[in-house]
mmCIF file of C-alpha atoms and ligand atoms in Angstrom:
data_model
loop_
_atom_site.group_PDB
_atom_site.id
_atom_site.type_symbol
_atom_site.label_atom_id
_atom_site.label_comp_id
_atom_site.label_asym_id
_atom_site.label_seq_id
_atom_site.Cartn_x
_atom_site.Cartn_y
_atom_site.Cartn_z
ATOM 1 C CA MET A 1347 138.621 211.368 -61.298
ATOM 2 C CA GLN A 1348 139.011 211.537 -57.516
ATOM 3 C CA THR A 1349 136.244 210.926 -55.281
ATOM 4 C CA ILE A 1350 135.757 212.423 -51.830
ATOM 5 C CA THR A 1351 136.281 208.918 -50.300
ATOM 6 C CA SER A 1352 139.612 208.670 -52.100
ATOM 7 C CA ILE A 1353 140.690 212.306 -51.549
ATOM 8 C CA ASP A 1354 139.837 211.603 -47.854
ATOM 9 C CA LYS A 1355 141.621 208.306 -47.605
ATOM 10 C CA GLN A 1356 144.723 210.090 -49.279
ATOM 11 C CA TYR A 1357 144.886 213.338 -47.302
ATOM 12 C CA VAL A 1358 143.017 212.816 -43.738
ATOM 13 C CA ALA A 1359 144.705 211.045 -41.107
ATOM 14 C CA GLY A 1360 143.642 207.358 -40.943
ATOM 15 C CA THR A 1361 142.377 207.269 -37.236
ATOM 16 C CA TYR A 1362 138.730 206.485 -38.288
ATOM 17 C CA GLY A 1363 137.191 203.352 -39.605
ATOM 18 C CA ARG A 1364 134.444 205.147 -41.541
ATOM 19 C CA PHE A 1365 131.482 203.621 -43.142
ATOM 20 C CA PRO A 1366 131.482 203.565 -47.055
ATOM 21 C CA VAL A 1367 128.834 206.626 -47.189
ATOM 22 C CA GLU A 1368 129.427 210.072 -48.254
ATOM 23 C CA LEU A 1369 126.922 212.241 -46.631
ATOM 24 C CA VAL A 1370 126.017 215.724 -48.109
ATOM 25 C CA SER A 1371 122.719 217.061 -46.624
ATOM 26 C CA GLY A 1372 119.782 216.382 -44.256
ATOM 27 C CA LYS A 1373 116.764 217.610 -42.357
ATOM 28 C CA GLY A 1374 115.621 216.234 -39.093
ATOM 29 C CA SER A 1375 116.367 212.611 -39.017
ATOM 30 C CA ILE A 1376 116.771 211.873 -42.698
ATOM 31 C CA MET A 1377 120.303 212.244 -44.091
ATOM 32 C CA THR A 1378 121.154 212.130 -47.897
ATOM 33 C CA GLY A 1379 124.291 210.610 -49.440
ATOM 34 C CA ALA A 1380 125.946 211.831 -52.441
ATOM 35 C CA ASP A 1381 124.198 209.087 -54.506
ATOM 36 C CA GLY A 1382 120.977 210.713 -53.544
ATOM 37 C CA LYS A 1383 120.045 207.788 -51.224
ATOM 38 C CA ALA A 1384 118.165 208.670 -48.056
ATOM 39 C CA TYR A 1385 119.022 207.410 -44.568
ATOM 40 C CA ILE A 1386 117.295 207.463 -41.354
ATOM 41 C CA ASP A 1387 119.887 208.692 -38.889
ATOM 42 C CA MET A 1388 119.716 206.543 -35.864
ATOM 43 C CA GLY A 1389 123.494 208.047 -34.569
ATOM 44 C CA SER A 1390 122.885 211.633 -34.673
ATOM 45 C CA GLY A 1391 126.644 212.194 -35.077
ATOM 46 C CA ILE A 1392 127.342 210.201 -31.963
ATOM 47 C CA GLY A 1393 124.456 211.544 -29.988
ATOM 48 C CA VAL A 1394 125.270 215.344 -31.067
ATOM 49 C CA THR A 1395 122.595 216.702 -33.502
ATOM 50 C CA SER A 1396 119.982 216.576 -30.588
ATOM 51 C CA PHE A 1397 117.283 217.781 -32.771
ATOM 52 C CA GLY A 1398 118.361 216.364 -35.805
ATOM 53 C CA ILE A 1399 119.983 218.127 -38.896
ATOM 54 C CA ALA A 1400 119.261 221.574 -39.735
ATOM 55 C CA ASP A 1401 116.643 222.097 -36.993
ATOM 56 C CA ASP A 1402 114.850 225.219 -37.686
ATOM 57 C CA MET A 1403 115.171 227.020 -34.214
ATOM 58 C CA TRP A 1404 118.957 226.046 -34.073
ATOM 59 C CA LEU A 1405 119.814 227.163 -37.583
ATOM 60 C CA ALA A 1406 118.028 230.313 -36.946
ATOM 61 C CA ALA A 1407 119.839 231.219 -33.905
ATOM 62 C CA VAL A 1408 123.208 229.893 -35.333
ATOM 63 C CA SER A 1409 122.829 231.547 -38.546
ATOM 64 C CA ALA A 1410 121.693 235.030 -36.933
ATOM 65 C CA GLN A 1411 124.635 234.936 -34.207
ATOM 66 C CA ALA A 1412 127.190 233.997 -37.063
ATOM 67 C CA ALA A 1413 126.028 236.992 -39.185
ATOM 68 C CA LYS A 1414 126.280 239.292 -36.072
ATOM 69 C CA LEU A 1415 129.409 238.112 -34.187
ATOM 70 C CA GLN A 1416 131.126 234.729 -34.601
ATOM 71 C CA HIS A 1417 133.899 235.171 -32.199
ATOM 72 C CA THR A 1418 135.446 237.578 -29.675
ATOM 73 C CA SER A 1419 137.684 235.484 -27.340
ATOM 74 C CA ASN A 1420 137.153 235.374 -23.780
ATOM 75 C CA LEU A 1421 138.374 238.854 -23.137
ATOM 76 C CA TYR A 1422 135.094 240.229 -23.454
ATOM 77 C CA PHE A 1423 131.395 239.476 -22.321
ATOM 78 C CA THR A 1424 129.036 238.039 -24.905
ATOM 79 C CA GLU A 1425 125.069 237.413 -24.318
ATOM 80 C CA PRO A 1426 124.688 233.704 -25.779
ATOM 81 C CA CYS A 1427 127.622 232.407 -23.327
ATOM 82 C CA ALA A 1428 126.040 234.314 -20.314
ATOM 83 C CA LEU A 1429 122.426 233.035 -20.998
ATOM 84 C CA LEU A 1430 123.653 229.422 -21.596
ATOM 85 C CA ALA A 1431 125.580 229.295 -18.428
ATOM 86 C CA LYS A 1432 122.702 230.448 -16.604
ATOM 87 C CA ALA A 1433 120.335 228.281 -17.958
ATOM 88 C CA LEU A 1434 122.602 225.413 -17.380
ATOM 89 C CA CYS A 1435 122.607 226.391 -13.769
ATOM 90 C CA GLU A 1436 118.996 226.917 -13.380
ATOM 91 C CA LYS A 1437 118.281 223.457 -14.806
ATOM 92 C CA THR A 1438 120.802 221.904 -12.474
ATOM 93 C CA GLY A 1439 121.243 223.736 -9.407
ATOM 94 C CA MET A 1440 124.808 224.050 -10.244
ATOM 95 C CA GLN A 1441 126.442 227.540 -9.760
ATOM 96 C CA LYS A 1442 129.026 228.204 -12.346
ATOM 97 C CA VAL A 1443 129.925 226.900 -15.848
ATOM 98 C CA PHE A 1444 133.265 226.701 -17.788
ATOM 99 C CA PHE A 1445 132.995 226.482 -21.450
ATOM 100 C CA SER A 1446 135.100 224.524 -23.677
ATOM 101 C CA ASN A 1447 134.954 222.903 -27.156
ATOM 102 C CA SER A 1448 134.659 219.020 -26.527
ATOM 103 C CA GLY A 1449 133.703 216.013 -24.157
ATOM 104 C CA ALA A 1450 137.658 215.494 -23.266
ATOM 105 C CA GLU A 1451 138.120 219.202 -22.496
ATOM 106 C CA ALA A 1452 135.137 219.324 -20.221
ATOM 107 C CA ASN A 1453 136.608 216.225 -18.441
ATOM 108 C CA GLU A 1454 140.256 217.992 -18.236
ATOM 109 C CA CYS A 1455 138.446 221.101 -16.763
ATOM 110 C CA ALA A 1456 136.576 218.555 -14.188
ATOM 111 C CA ILE A 1457 139.686 216.810 -13.224
ATOM 112 C CA LYS A 1458 141.651 220.114 -13.000
ATOM 113 C CA VAL A 1459 139.057 221.773 -10.459
ATOM 114 C CA ALA A 1460 138.946 218.267 -8.338
ATOM 115 C CA ARG A 1461 142.559 218.131 -8.147
ATOM 116 C CA LYS A 1462 143.163 221.691 -7.271
ATOM 117 C CA TYR A 1463 140.182 221.807 -4.744
ATOM 118 C CA SER A 1464 141.701 218.582 -2.906
ATOM 119 C CA ALA A 1465 145.200 219.891 -2.979
ATOM 120 C CA GLU A 1466 144.061 222.992 -1.212
ATOM 121 C CA THR A 1467 141.843 221.041 1.238
ATOM 122 C CA LYS A 1468 143.886 217.972 1.971
ATOM 123 C CA GLY A 1469 147.269 218.696 0.428
ATOM 124 C CA ALA A 1470 149.635 218.236 -2.397
ATOM 125 C CA ASP A 1471 149.749 214.426 -2.366
ATOM 126 C CA CYS A 1472 146.029 214.001 -2.780
ATOM 127 C CA PHE A 1473 145.775 213.951 -6.468
ATOM 128 C CA THR A 1474 144.720 210.508 -7.591
ATOM 129 C CA VAL A 1475 141.363 210.204 -9.484
ATOM 130 C CA ILE A 1476 139.289 207.084 -9.252
ATOM 131 C CA THR A 1477 137.216 206.304 -12.206
ATOM 132 C CA LEU A 1478 135.665 202.966 -13.438
ATOM 133 C CA GLU A 1479 136.812 199.985 -15.751
ATOM 134 C CA ASN A 1480 135.284 200.046 -18.817
ATOM 135 C CA SER A 1481 134.741 203.668 -18.705
ATOM 136 C CA PHE A 1482 135.328 206.205 -21.524
ATOM 137 C CA HIS A 1483 136.415 209.753 -20.828
ATOM 138 C CA GLY A 1484 138.303 211.049 -23.910
ATOM 139 C CA ARG A 1485 141.466 210.865 -26.237
ATOM 140 C CA THR A 1486 143.574 213.559 -24.713
ATOM 141 C CA LEU A 1487 146.575 212.078 -22.868
ATOM 142 C CA THR A 1488 144.941 212.905 -19.316
ATOM 143 C CA THR A 1489 141.219 211.680 -20.215
ATOM 144 C CA LEU A 1490 142.955 208.652 -21.749
ATOM 145 C CA SER A 1491 144.475 208.014 -18.337
ATOM 146 C CA ALA A 1492 141.055 208.640 -16.672
ATOM 147 C CA THR A 1493 139.624 206.093 -19.441
ATOM 148 C CA GLY A 1494 139.397 202.455 -17.918
ATOM 149 C CA GLN A 1495 140.082 200.399 -20.958
ATOM 150 C CA GLU A 1496 143.476 199.107 -21.386
ATOM 151 C CA HIS A 1497 143.438 198.885 -25.087
ATOM 152 C CA TYR A 1498 143.129 202.675 -25.450
ATOM 153 C CA HIS A 1499 146.296 202.772 -23.613
ATOM 154 C CA GLU A 1500 148.696 200.563 -25.084
ATOM 155 C CA LEU A 1501 150.536 202.828 -27.411
ATOM 156 C CA PHE A 1502 150.671 205.848 -25.747
ATOM 157 C CA GLN A 1503 152.755 205.451 -22.702
ATOM 158 C CA PRO A 1504 153.597 207.065 -20.347
ATOM 159 C CA LEU A 1505 150.188 208.662 -19.630
ATOM 160 C CA THR A 1506 149.413 211.390 -17.020
ATOM 161 C CA PRO A 1507 149.959 209.563 -13.504
ATOM 162 C CA GLY A 1508 147.243 209.776 -10.785
ATOM 163 C CA PHE A 1509 144.679 207.558 -12.010
ATOM 164 C CA ARG A 1510 143.166 204.126 -10.577
ATOM 165 C CA HIS A 1511 140.339 202.119 -11.965
ATOM 166 C CA VAL A 1512 137.860 200.155 -10.171
ATOM 167 C CA LYS A 1513 135.253 197.863 -10.764
ATOM 168 C CA ALA A 1514 131.921 199.048 -11.813
ATOM 169 C CA ASN A 1515 129.102 198.281 -9.572
ATOM 170 C CA ASP A 1516 131.365 196.757 -6.745
ATOM 171 C CA VAL A 1517 130.694 199.112 -3.580
ATOM 172 C CA GLN A 1518 133.153 197.271 -1.589
ATOM 173 C CA ALA A 1519 135.924 197.488 -4.206
ATOM 174 C CA LEU A 1520 135.434 201.304 -4.280
ATOM 175 C CA GLU A 1521 135.371 201.509 -0.583
ATOM 176 C CA ARG A 1522 138.758 199.751 -0.440
ATOM 177 C CA MET A 1523 140.258 201.703 -3.125
ATOM 178 C CA VAL A 1524 139.258 205.079 -1.360
ATOM 179 C CA ALA A 1525 140.732 203.660 1.693
ATOM 180 C CA GLU A 1526 144.032 203.108 0.045
ATOM 181 C CA VAL A 1527 144.371 205.970 -2.227
ATOM 182 C CA ASN A 1528 143.048 209.093 -0.580
ATOM 183 C CA PRO A 1529 141.569 210.134 -3.694
ATOM 184 C CA ALA A 1530 141.142 213.886 -5.004
ATOM 185 C CA ALA A 1531 138.004 212.943 -6.901
ATOM 186 C CA ILE A 1532 135.849 209.976 -8.255
ATOM 187 C CA MET A 1533 134.474 210.068 -11.583
ATOM 188 C CA LEU A 1534 132.041 208.130 -13.412
ATOM 189 C CA GLU A 1535 129.408 207.819 -16.360
ATOM 190 C CA CYS A 1536 126.012 206.937 -14.965
ATOM 191 C CA VAL A 1537 125.637 204.904 -18.376
ATOM 192 C CA GLN A 1538 128.877 203.701 -19.766
ATOM 193 C CA GLY A 1539 128.378 204.634 -23.355
ATOM 194 C CA GLU A 1540 131.570 203.609 -25.346
ATOM 195 C CA GLY A 1541 131.830 200.630 -22.994
ATOM 196 C CA GLY A 1542 128.714 199.116 -24.444
ATOM 197 C CA VAL A 1543 125.474 201.245 -23.168
ATOM 198 C CA VAL A 1544 125.638 199.898 -19.686
ATOM 199 C CA PRO A 1545 123.836 201.660 -16.928
ATOM 200 C CA LEU A 1546 125.289 201.570 -13.511
ATOM 201 C CA THR A 1547 123.170 200.273 -10.666
ATOM 202 C CA ALA A 1548 121.727 202.852 -8.480
ATOM 203 C CA GLU A 1549 123.046 201.247 -5.285
ATOM 204 C CA PHE A 1550 126.575 201.700 -6.772
ATOM 205 C CA VAL A 1551 126.086 205.260 -8.000
ATOM 206 C CA GLN A 1552 124.223 206.199 -4.558
ATOM 207 C CA ALA A 1553 127.012 204.610 -2.501
ATOM 208 C CA ALA A 1554 129.498 206.226 -4.492
ATOM 209 C CA ALA A 1555 127.852 209.882 -3.908
ATOM 210 C CA LYS A 1556 127.589 209.008 -0.187
ATOM 211 C CA LEU A 1557 130.938 208.006 0.255
ATOM 212 C CA ALA A 1558 132.286 211.149 -1.657
ATOM 213 C CA LYS A 1559 130.238 213.411 0.354
ATOM 214 C CA ALA A 1560 131.117 211.980 3.764
ATOM 215 C CA GLN A 1561 135.062 212.263 2.802
ATOM 216 C CA ASP A 1562 134.805 215.605 0.981
ATOM 217 C CA ILE A 1563 135.891 213.985 -2.313
ATOM 218 C CA PRO A 1564 134.726 215.798 -5.385
ATOM 219 C CA LEU A 1565 132.408 213.547 -7.367
ATOM 220 C CA ILE A 1566 132.564 214.365 -11.022
ATOM 221 C CA ILE A 1567 129.772 212.881 -13.370
ATOM 222 C CA ASP A 1568 130.607 212.661 -17.026
ATOM 223 C CA GLU A 1569 127.746 213.468 -18.839
ATOM 224 C CA VAL A 1570 129.304 213.921 -22.159
ATOM 225 C CA GLN A 1571 127.388 211.428 -23.766
ATOM 226 C CA THR A 1572 124.467 210.847 -21.317
ATOM 227 C CA GLY A 1573 123.651 214.586 -20.845
ATOM 228 C CA ASN A 1574 121.167 217.149 -22.295
ATOM 229 C CA GLY A 1575 118.131 215.033 -22.368
ATOM 230 C CA ARG A 1576 119.522 211.944 -23.842
ATOM 231 C CA THR A 1577 118.439 209.550 -21.165
ATOM 232 C CA GLY A 1578 114.764 211.088 -20.643
ATOM 233 C CA LYS A 1579 115.954 213.234 -17.727
ATOM 234 C CA PHE A 1580 117.912 216.632 -18.455
ATOM 235 C CA TYR A 1581 121.296 214.733 -16.967
ATOM 236 C CA ALA A 1582 121.492 211.180 -16.352
ATOM 237 C CA TYR A 1583 122.335 211.484 -12.661
ATOM 238 C CA MET A 1584 119.007 212.842 -12.128
ATOM 239 C CA HIS A 1585 117.646 209.241 -12.559
ATOM 240 C CA TYR A 1586 119.760 208.392 -9.341
ATOM 241 C CA GLY A 1587 118.809 211.114 -6.826
ATOM 242 C CA ILE A 1588 122.301 212.198 -6.173
ATOM 243 C CA GLU A 1589 123.787 215.888 -6.112
ATOM 244 C CA PRO A 1590 127.421 215.613 -8.031
ATOM 245 C CA ASP A 1591 129.996 218.260 -7.237
ATOM 246 C CA ILE A 1592 131.068 218.458 -10.953
ATOM 247 C CA VAL A 1593 129.510 217.709 -14.190
ATOM 248 C CA SER A 1594 130.998 217.666 -17.529
ATOM 249 C CA THR A 1595 129.176 217.513 -21.027
ATOM 250 C CA ALA A 1596 129.616 217.989 -24.454
ATOM 251 C CA LYS A 1597 128.088 215.912 -27.332
ATOM 252 C CA GLY A 1598 124.256 216.975 -27.321
ATOM 253 C CA LEU A 1599 124.731 220.270 -25.789
ATOM 254 C CA GLY A 1600 125.621 222.133 -29.113
ATOM 255 C CA GLY A 1601 123.065 220.465 -31.279
ATOM 256 C CA GLY A 1602 126.021 219.898 -33.904
ATOM 257 C CA LEU A 1603 128.588 222.670 -33.124
ATOM 258 C CA PRO A 1604 131.491 221.978 -30.863
ATOM 259 C CA ILE A 1605 130.900 222.837 -27.261
ATOM 260 C CA GLY A 1606 132.103 221.419 -23.946
ATOM 261 C CA ALA A 1607 130.831 222.518 -20.403
ATOM 262 C CA THR A 1608 132.077 221.947 -16.783
ATOM 263 C CA LEU A 1609 129.298 222.702 -14.230
ATOM 264 C CA LEU A 1610 130.527 223.374 -10.767
ATOM 265 C CA SER A 1611 128.391 223.149 -7.715
ATOM 266 C CA GLU A 1612 128.835 225.482 -4.778
ATOM 267 C CA LYS A 1613 131.510 223.607 -3.090
ATOM 268 C CA VAL A 1614 133.901 224.074 -6.180
ATOM 269 C CA GLN A 1615 132.471 227.126 -7.719
ATOM 270 C CA ASN A 1616 135.258 229.353 -6.858
ATOM 271 C CA VAL A 1617 137.992 226.900 -7.125
ATOM 272 C CA LEU A 1618 139.417 228.039 -10.576
ATOM 273 C CA GLY A 1619 140.487 231.999 -10.265
ATOM 274 C CA PRO A 1620 141.637 233.932 -13.144
ATOM 275 C CA GLY A 1621 144.482 232.416 -15.262
ATOM 276 C CA ASP A 1622 143.910 228.698 -13.443
ATOM 277 C CA HIS A 1623 142.186 227.657 -16.955
ATOM 278 C CA GLY A 1624 141.108 228.809 -20.307
ATOM 279 C CA SER A 1625 140.137 227.952 -23.688
ATOM 280 C CA THR A 1626 140.315 230.155 -26.762
ATOM 281 C CA TYR A 1627 137.311 229.223 -28.143
ATOM 282 C CA GLY A 1628 135.346 228.290 -25.222
ATOM 283 C CA GLY A 1629 131.927 229.853 -24.840
ATOM 284 C CA ASN A 1630 132.109 230.768 -28.654
ATOM 285 C CA PRO A 1631 128.696 232.807 -29.256
ATOM 286 C CA VAL A 1632 127.776 230.868 -32.328
ATOM 287 C CA CYS A 1633 128.040 227.486 -30.345
ATOM 288 C CA CYS A 1634 126.383 229.103 -27.513
ATOM 289 C CA ALA A 1635 123.400 230.487 -29.379
ATOM 290 C CA GLY A 1636 122.864 227.022 -30.796
ATOM 291 C CA ALA A 1637 123.078 225.155 -27.407
ATOM 292 C CA LEU A 1638 120.564 227.861 -25.802
ATOM 293 C CA THR A 1639 117.785 226.458 -28.433
ATOM 294 C CA VAL A 1640 118.718 222.776 -27.252
ATOM 295 C CA VAL A 1641 118.665 223.646 -23.447
ATOM 296 C CA ASN A 1642 115.676 225.678 -23.731
ATOM 297 C CA ARG A 1643 113.644 222.890 -25.143
ATOM 298 C CA MET A 1644 114.194 220.615 -22.652
ATOM 299 C CA ASP A 1645 111.143 220.574 -20.605
ATOM 300 C CA GLU A 1646 109.280 218.137 -18.669
ATOM 301 C CA ALA A 1647 106.945 217.435 -21.479
ATOM 302 C CA PHE A 1648 109.824 217.141 -23.844
ATOM 303 C CA LEU A 1649 111.726 214.778 -21.644
ATOM 304 C CA ALA A 1650 108.597 212.721 -21.154
ATOM 305 C CA ASP A 1651 108.174 212.265 -24.869
ATOM 306 C CA VAL A 1652 111.950 211.016 -25.104
ATOM 307 C CA GLN A 1653 111.110 208.519 -22.473
ATOM 308 C CA ALA A 1654 107.880 207.196 -24.299
ATOM 309 C CA LYS A 1655 110.009 206.676 -27.502
ATOM 310 C CA SER A 1656 112.491 204.907 -25.448
ATOM 311 C CA ASP A 1657 109.864 202.624 -24.049
ATOM 312 C CA TYR A 1658 108.771 202.010 -27.726
ATOM 313 C CA VAL A 1659 112.098 200.920 -28.842
ATOM 314 C CA PHE A 1660 112.607 198.739 -26.002
ATOM 315 C CA SER A 1661 109.226 197.137 -26.255
ATOM 316 C CA GLN A 1662 109.733 196.398 -29.903
ATOM 317 C CA LEU A 1663 113.502 194.992 -29.343
ATOM 318 C CA THR A 1664 113.290 193.214 -26.145
ATOM 319 C CA GLY A 1665 112.780 189.416 -26.947
ATOM 320 C CA ALA A 1666 112.836 190.083 -30.544
ATOM 321 C CA GLU A 1667 114.202 187.141 -32.881
ATOM 322 C CA GLY A 1668 118.108 187.500 -32.862
ATOM 323 C CA VAL A 1669 118.216 190.200 -29.977
ATOM 324 C CA GLU A 1670 119.767 188.805 -26.791
ATOM 325 C CA ALA A 1671 119.461 192.134 -24.679
ATOM 326 C CA VAL A 1672 118.389 195.665 -24.878
ATOM 327 C CA THR A 1673 120.414 198.040 -22.423
ATOM 328 C CA GLY A 1674 120.603 201.672 -21.851
ATOM 329 C CA MET A 1675 118.477 204.559 -21.005
ATOM 330 C CA GLY A 1676 116.110 207.040 -22.675
ATOM 331 C CA LEU A 1677 117.203 207.186 -26.432
ATOM 332 C CA MET A 1678 120.780 205.668 -25.529
ATOM 333 C CA ILE A 1679 120.223 202.299 -26.323
ATOM 334 C CA GLY A 1680 122.467 198.920 -26.909
ATOM 335 C CA ILE A 1681 121.283 195.854 -28.423
ATOM 336 C CA LYS A 1682 123.054 192.723 -27.732
ATOM 337 C CA THR A 1683 122.502 190.674 -31.076
ATOM 338 C CA VAL A 1684 122.959 187.135 -31.889
ATOM 339 C CA LYS A 1685 124.720 188.167 -35.241
ATOM 340 C CA SER A 1686 127.685 190.140 -34.942
ATOM 341 C CA ALA A 1687 126.838 194.106 -34.454
ATOM 342 C CA LYS A 1688 129.024 194.968 -37.473
ATOM 343 C CA ASP A 1689 126.769 192.775 -39.726
ATOM 344 C CA VAL A 1690 123.343 194.012 -38.272
ATOM 345 C CA VAL A 1691 124.741 197.611 -38.765
ATOM 346 C CA ALA A 1692 125.972 196.947 -42.328
ATOM 347 C CA GLU A 1693 122.596 195.278 -43.032
ATOM 348 C CA CYS A 1694 120.818 198.336 -41.801
ATOM 349 C CA MET A 1695 122.700 200.749 -43.723
ATOM 350 C CA GLU A 1696 122.051 198.810 -46.857
ATOM 351 C CA ASN A 1697 118.195 199.279 -45.963
ATOM 352 C CA GLY A 1698 118.591 203.038 -45.315
ATOM 353 C CA VAL A 1699 119.090 203.340 -41.546
ATOM 354 C CA LEU A 1700 122.448 204.487 -39.999
ATOM 355 C CA CYS A 1701 123.229 203.002 -36.521
ATOM 356 C CA LEU A 1702 126.329 202.878 -34.409
ATOM 357 C CA THR A 1703 128.199 200.153 -32.597
ATOM 358 C CA ALA A 1704 129.476 200.204 -28.993
ATOM 359 C CA LYS A 1705 131.666 197.373 -28.038
ATOM 360 C CA ASP A 1706 129.897 194.284 -29.154
ATOM 361 C CA LYS A 1707 126.477 195.959 -29.412
ATOM 362 C CA VAL A 1708 124.297 197.653 -31.833
ATOM 363 C CA ARG A 1709 123.983 201.332 -30.506
ATOM 364 C CA LEU A 1710 121.181 203.620 -31.247
ATOM 365 C CA LEU A 1711 121.552 207.405 -30.375
ATOM 366 C CA PRO A 1712 118.858 209.052 -32.616
ATOM 367 C CA ALA A 1713 117.776 212.827 -32.433
ATOM 368 C CA LEU A 1714 115.720 213.279 -29.360
ATOM 369 C CA ASN A 1715 112.895 214.826 -31.673
ATOM 370 C CA ILE A 1716 112.728 211.883 -34.026
ATOM 371 C CA PRO A 1717 109.151 211.665 -35.376
ATOM 372 C CA MET A 1718 107.354 208.743 -34.208
ATOM 373 C CA GLU A 1719 106.719 207.456 -37.727
ATOM 374 C CA VAL A 1720 110.420 207.542 -38.501
ATOM 375 C CA LEU A 1721 111.482 205.938 -35.391
ATOM 376 C CA GLU A 1722 108.845 203.114 -36.205
ATOM 377 C CA LYS A 1723 110.370 202.766 -39.847
ATOM 378 C CA ALA A 1724 113.812 202.454 -38.412
ATOM 379 C CA VAL A 1725 113.198 199.980 -35.605
ATOM 380 C CA ALA A 1726 111.309 197.796 -38.083
ATOM 381 C CA VAL A 1727 114.362 197.860 -40.261
ATOM 382 C CA ILE A 1728 116.729 197.134 -37.311
ATOM 383 C CA LYS A 1729 114.405 194.226 -36.027
ATOM 384 C CA ALA A 1730 114.760 192.600 -39.516
ATOM 385 C CA ALA A 1731 118.403 193.080 -39.470
ATOM 386 C CA CYS A 1732 118.922 191.303 -36.164
ATOM 387 C CA LYS A 1733 116.896 187.994 -37.365
HETATM 388 C C1 PLP B 163 132.531 210.969 -26.319
HETATM 389 C C2 PLP B 163 132.841 211.132 -24.913
HETATM 390 C C3 PLP B 163 133.990 211.913 -24.337
HETATM 391 C C4 PLP B 163 134.664 212.544 -25.298
HETATM 392 O O1 PLP B 163 134.267 213.456 -25.947
HETATM 393 P P1 PLP B 163 134.874 214.538 -27.221
HETATM 394 O O2 PLP B 163 134.094 215.397 -27.573
HETATM 395 O O3 PLP B 163 135.119 213.368 -28.170
HETATM 396 O O4 PLP B 163 136.249 214.765 -26.767
HETATM 397 C C5 PLP B 163 134.024 211.943 -22.848
HETATM 398 N N1 PLP B 163 133.478 211.065 -22.151
HETATM 399 C C6 PLP B 163 132.213 210.352 -22.752
HETATM 400 C C7 PLP B 163 131.233 209.786 -21.725
HETATM 401 C C8 PLP B 163 131.979 210.527 -23.941
HETATM 402 O O5 PLP B 163 131.026 209.598 -24.588
#
C-alpha cells in the first residue's frame, strides 16, 4: 500500500527536504499527525498561521466569503480587498496597496515600483537595486537576484541584472556603494530571517533611511517574514523609527491563505498606472477576508502580549545549557545551539514540538496567540533538547 509519504516522494517535485511527518489537522498551536500524535507547532507554517490552525474568527470569515464569492478577478470591485487595503494604510500611514499572492511577488512589485520611479525621476540608467549580503527576498529569478546569498544563485544564471549586495550593518560600505552605482532602490529586511534571524542595527537602518531620503532613493523594507505583528510591532521597521517608501509583506498576513501586499507611500503611490502591473489572483476575496481578521486584531494590547511572550522565551533560553545565543525580535527567534540545529529540531520533534531552522540556528515562529501554557511546555522541550 502506498503511503502519503511515498506518493508525495514519487509525484511531487523534490525541491523540499521534508520532515518525516504527515500532518492531517490541528487547532490553534496544536497539530495532529496521521498517526494521531499531537505536536506543539512552533513554526506556524514558516510564520504564516498567525493565529494558529483553524482560528475561529479567521475560519468564519474565510468560510463565509468562500460560500459567497470566492474569486472575481481584478476587473471588478470587492469589499474584502478594499477593506484590507484601507486597514493596512490606516495602520501604517501608507497610501496605497498592491495585492499579490506571495512574498516573492510582493517584492517583485516593490522592485518594479522603485525602478519606474527612479527611471522617471533620474533617467533610464538608474536601475540598480542595492540589497544586503545574507538577505533573502524570494525564489523568482528577480528576487533571487535580490537575495544576497550566493548559494541560491549558482544553478540559475543568468539572473536579472541590476542588483548589488552590500555588507549588513556597514554604513560606510553602503555610502560607498550608493555613490558608485546611483541606485534605484535600497532594499532590506530589518531582521534577516532566512539568513539566521539576525536583526540589523538601529544605526545602520536609520543611516540607510536617511541616505535614501536625502538622495530620493526609494527605501524598500521587506516585511514578508517580520510583518503583521511577528516582531511585537505591526511592522518591524516601526522598531527603528523610520518611514519606508515601499513595504512588502506576505507570510503572516493571510493567516494561512496565500496573499502578498506591497504598500506604497505618498512618494510612490501613483507610480504604477493602469496596465503597469497585475496579478489574476491578487486581492482574492477569500484571502483578503481572512487577512482582515488578522490585521484587525493587531492592536496595542495584542502586540504587547506578543512582546511579553517573546520576553519569556528569551529569558528561558538565554544562557541555558547548550545555548550559545538567542537572537531575533518578538516571536521571531533564533537559537544558536552547541549541538547542531538539525539534531535539536529532530529531538524536539520526537518529543512533540515542531521547530524550524535558519542557517545554523534553531528558529521559532510560533502562532502569535499561542497560549502561555502551551508556550511554556514547548520551551521546556526545546531547552531539554539543547542540553
Ligand atoms: C519567505 C520570504 C520571502 C519569499 O516569500 P514567498 O511567499 O515564499 O515567495 C521573501 N522575503 C522574505 C524576507 C521572506 O522571509
